Amino acid sequence: MSFRRSLAVVAALVLSANAASTHPHVFVDTELKVVVSADGTLEGVEVHWTYDEFYSLLLMADLGLDPDGDAELTDAELARLNGFDLQWIEGFEGDSYATRNGTSVALGKPSGRGVSVSDGRITSAHFRPARGPAEGVILKAYDPTFYTAYHLIGPVAMDGPCTATIQPADLDAAYTLVEELLYATPTAQAEESYPEVGESFADTVTLSCAG
């Protein structure tokens, strides 16, 4: 996302003798809908991002939306907001990743599926096309830099003859990894060399189409 990739990747850390606590800057509730054809071919993934209240407030203020402060947008304001997070820079993977047997499964360019605001939080949706067998595909939602924390809201919706199971991330192991990597990084380099630990905090979604 160009609107945040231009920002420096910084995480505030509180270290204790036994654990490290990282603090991402943006928090996003994520919902997934997987589309599979009748023959078990993966057709794509619909992604819904609901941004935290503070980030939503900052974004609306930056765009000059909601001048009356009631956290409700007019149709014209929603039209201006639509697609705000789909202006991706080259190389950005959309913080959505798919693999099969350890090999990356390409997710195509996003097409917008609309935007809404509820309880002061912005929700946007987009669809990523894909091809190939759905069986055994693994999906994860994460920012490698952990600047943004994605929280997967289950269950994963399925449109097709498959099921999706969610394996929660091992957060204790993730925080331990952060601590170990940061202790190995000189303080002066901590900002520019912050370890890419986002995947460690990601839940794992596995697709099964057998039977």
Coordinates of C-alpha atoms in Angstrom, one line a residue:
M1 CA 0.0 0.0 0.0
S2 CA 1.7 3.2 -1.1
F3 CA -0.1 5.2 1.6
R4 CA 1.8 3.4 4.4
R5 CA 4.8 1.9 2.6
S6 CA 6.2 5.4 2.4
L7 CA 6.3 5.5 6.2
A8 CA 9.3 4.3 8.1
V9 CA 8.9 0.8 9.5
V10 CA 9.1 1.3 13.2
A11 CA 7.9 -0.8 16.2
A12 CA 8.0 0.3 19.8
L13 CA 9.2 -2.5 22.0
V14 CA 8.9 -3.2 25.7
L15 CA 11.3 -5.9 26.7
S16 CA 11.3 -8.0 29.9
A17 CA 13.5 -10.8 31.1
N18 CA 11.2 -13.4 29.6
A19 CA 9.3 -11.7 26.7
A20 CA 9.1 -9.0 24.1
S21 CA 6.0 -7.0 23.3
T22 CA 5.7 -5.3 19.9
H23 CA 3.3 -2.6 19.0
P24 CA 2.2 -2.3 15.3
H25 CA 1.0 1.0 14.2
V26 CA -2.1 -0.1 12.3
F27 CA -4.6 -2.8 13.3
V28 CA -6.8 -4.5 10.8
D29 CA -9.5 -7.1 11.3
T30 CA -9.4 -9.4 8.3
E31 CA -12.2 -11.6 6.8
L32 CA -11.7 -14.0 3.9
K33 CA -14.0 -15.6 1.4
V34 CA -12.5 -18.3 -0.8
V35 CA -14.1 -19.0 -4.2
V36 CA -13.7 -22.5 -5.6
S37 CA -15.3 -23.9 -8.8
A38 CA -17.3 -27.1 -8.8
D39 CA -14.3 -29.1 -10.0
G40 CA -12.1 -27.9 -7.1
T41 CA -10.2 -25.1 -8.9
L42 CA -9.3 -22.1 -6.8
E43 CA -10.8 -19.1 -8.5
G44 CA -9.8 -16.4 -6.0
V45 CA -10.0 -14.9 -2.6
E46 CA -12.2 -12.0 -1.4
V47 CA -10.5 -10.0 1.3
H48 CA -12.2 -7.6 3.8
W49 CA -10.1 -5.2 5.8
T50 CA -11.6 -3.4 8.8
Y51 CA -9.2 -0.7 10.1
D52 CA -8.9 0.3 13.7
E53 CA -10.8 3.4 14.9
F54 CA -7.8 5.6 15.2
Y55 CA -6.4 4.9 11.8
S56 CA -9.9 5.3 10.3
L57 CA -10.2 8.7 12.0
L58 CA -6.8 9.8 10.7
L59 CA -7.5 8.7 7.2
M60 CA -10.9 10.4 7.0
A61 CA -9.4 13.6 8.4
D62 CA -6.5 13.4 5.9
L63 CA -9.0 13.1 3.0
G64 CA -11.2 15.9 4.4
L65 CA -14.1 13.5 5.0
D66 CA -16.8 13.6 7.7
P67 CA -16.5 17.3 8.5
D68 CA -19.4 17.0 11.0
G69 CA -17.6 14.3 13.0
D70 CA -20.5 11.9 13.2
A71 CA -18.4 9.0 11.7
E72 CA -21.0 8.6 8.9
L73 CA -20.1 9.3 5.3
T74 CA -22.4 10.4 2.5
D75 CA -22.5 8.5 -0.8
A76 CA -20.2 11.1 -2.3
E77 CA -17.7 10.8 0.5
L78 CA -17.8 7.0 0.2
A79 CA -17.1 7.4 -3.5
R80 CA -14.0 9.4 -2.7
L81 CA -12.8 6.9 -0.2
N82 CA -13.5 3.9 -2.4
G83 CA -10.2 2.2 -3.5
F84 CA -8.0 4.3 -1.2
D85 CA -6.0 1.2 -0.2
L86 CA -5.7 -0.4 -3.6
Q87 CA -3.0 1.9 -5.0
W88 CA -0.3 -0.6 -4.5
I89 CA 3.4 0.0 -5.3
E90 CA 5.3 -2.4 -7.5
G91 CA 6.3 -5.5 -5.6
F92 CA 3.7 -5.2 -2.8
E93 CA 2.0 -8.5 -2.3
G94 CA -1.2 -7.2 -0.7
D95 CA -0.4 -8.7 2.7
S96 CA -2.2 -11.8 1.5
Y97 CA -0.2 -14.9 0.7
A98 CA -1.1 -18.3 -0.8
T99 CA 1.1 -21.4 -1.0
R100 CA 0.6 -25.0 -2.0
N101 CA 3.2 -27.7 -1.0
G102 CA 5.6 -24.9 -0.1
T103 CA 5.3 -23.2 -3.5
S104 CA 3.8 -19.7 -3.9
V105 CA 0.4 -19.5 -5.5
A106 CA 0.0 -16.3 -7.5
L107 CA -2.8 -14.0 -6.4
G108 CA -3.8 -11.6 -9.2
K109 CA -4.2 -7.8 -9.1
P110 CA -7.0 -6.7 -6.8
S111 CA -10.4 -5.5 -8.0
G112 CA -12.4 -3.4 -5.5
R113 CA -15.5 -4.7 -4.0
G114 CA -16.6 -1.5 -2.2
V115 CA -16.0 0.4 1.0
S116 CA -18.1 1.2 4.1
V117 CA -17.9 2.9 7.5
S118 CA -19.5 1.5 10.6
D119 CA -18.9 2.5 14.3
G120 CA -16.2 4.8 13.1
R121 CA -14.2 2.0 11.4
I122 CA -13.5 1.8 7.7
T123 CA -14.0 -1.5 5.9
S124 CA -12.8 -2.1 2.4
A125 CA -13.1 -5.2 0.2
H126 CA -11.2 -6.5 -2.8
F127 CA -10.9 -9.7 -4.8
R128 CA -7.7 -11.4 -5.8
P129 CA -8.1 -14.0 -8.7
A130 CA -6.1 -17.2 -8.6
R131 CA -5.9 -20.5 -10.6
G132 CA -5.0 -24.0 -9.8
P133 CA -6.2 -26.8 -7.5
A134 CA -7.7 -25.5 -4.2
E135 CA -6.8 -28.7 -2.3
G136 CA -4.0 -28.1 0.1
V137 CA -3.7 -24.4 -0.5
I138 CA -2.5 -22.4 2.6
L139 CA -3.6 -18.8 3.1
K140 CA -2.0 -16.3 5.4
A141 CA -2.7 -12.6 6.1
Y142 CA 0.2 -10.6 7.4
D143 CA 2.6 -7.7 6.9
P144 CA 6.1 -9.0 6.9
T145 CA 7.4 -5.9 8.6
F146 CA 4.6 -6.1 11.3
Y147 CA 3.9 -2.4 10.8
T148 CA 0.3 -3.5 10.3
A149 CA -1.1 -6.2 12.5
Y150 CA -3.8 -8.4 10.7
H151 CA -6.3 -10.2 13.0
L152 CA -8.1 -13.0 11.1
I153 CA -11.8 -13.1 11.9
G154 CA -13.1 -16.6 11.4
P155 CA -14.6 -18.7 10.1
V156 CA -13.4 -18.3 6.6
A157 CA -16.3 -18.2 4.2
M158 CA -16.3 -20.7 1.4
D159 CA -18.0 -20.5 -2.0
G160 CA -17.5 -24.0 -3.4
P161 CA -17.0 -27.6 -2.5
C162 CA -14.1 -27.2 0.0
T163 CA -13.6 -26.4 3.7
A164 CA -11.2 -24.1 5.4
T165 CA -9.6 -24.8 8.8
I166 CA -7.7 -22.2 10.9
Q167 CA -4.6 -22.9 12.9
P168 CA -4.0 -20.0 15.3
A169 CA -0.5 -18.5 15.4
D170 CA 1.8 -19.5 18.3
L171 CA 2.0 -16.0 19.8
D172 CA 4.4 -17.0 22.5
A173 CA 6.9 -18.3 19.9
A174 CA 6.4 -15.2 17.8
Y175 CA 7.2 -12.8 20.7
T176 CA 10.2 -15.0 21.6
L177 CA 11.4 -14.7 18.0
V178 CA 11.1 -11.0 18.1
E179 CA 13.1 -10.7 21.3
E180 CA 15.9 -13.0 20.0
L181 CA 16.2 -11.1 16.7
L182 CA 16.2 -7.7 18.3
Y183 CA 18.8 -8.6 20.9
A184 CA 21.0 -9.6 17.9
T185 CA 20.4 -6.3 16.2
P186 CA 22.6 -3.2 17.2
T187 CA 20.4 -0.5 18.7
A188 CA 21.4 2.0 16.1
Q189 CA 20.2 -0.3 13.3
A190 CA 16.9 -1.4 15.0
E191 CA 14.8 1.0 12.9
E192 CA 16.1 0.3 9.5
S193 CA 16.9 -3.4 10.2
Y194 CA 13.7 -4.3 12.1
P195 CA 13.3 -8.1 11.5
E196 CA 10.5 -9.3 9.3
V197 CA 8.5 -11.2 11.8
G198 CA 4.9 -10.6 10.6
E199 CA 4.4 -14.1 9.3
S200 CA 5.1 -15.5 12.8
F201 CA 2.0 -13.7 14.0
A202 CA -0.3 -15.0 11.2
D203 CA -3.0 -17.6 11.6
T204 CA -2.8 -20.4 9.0
V205 CA -5.8 -21.2 6.8
T206 CA -5.7 -24.6 5.0
L207 CA -8.1 -25.6 2.3
S208 CA -9.4 -29.1 2.0
C209 CA -11.5 -30.4 -0.9
A210 CA -11.2 -34.1 -0.4
G211 CA -14.4 -36.2 -0.4

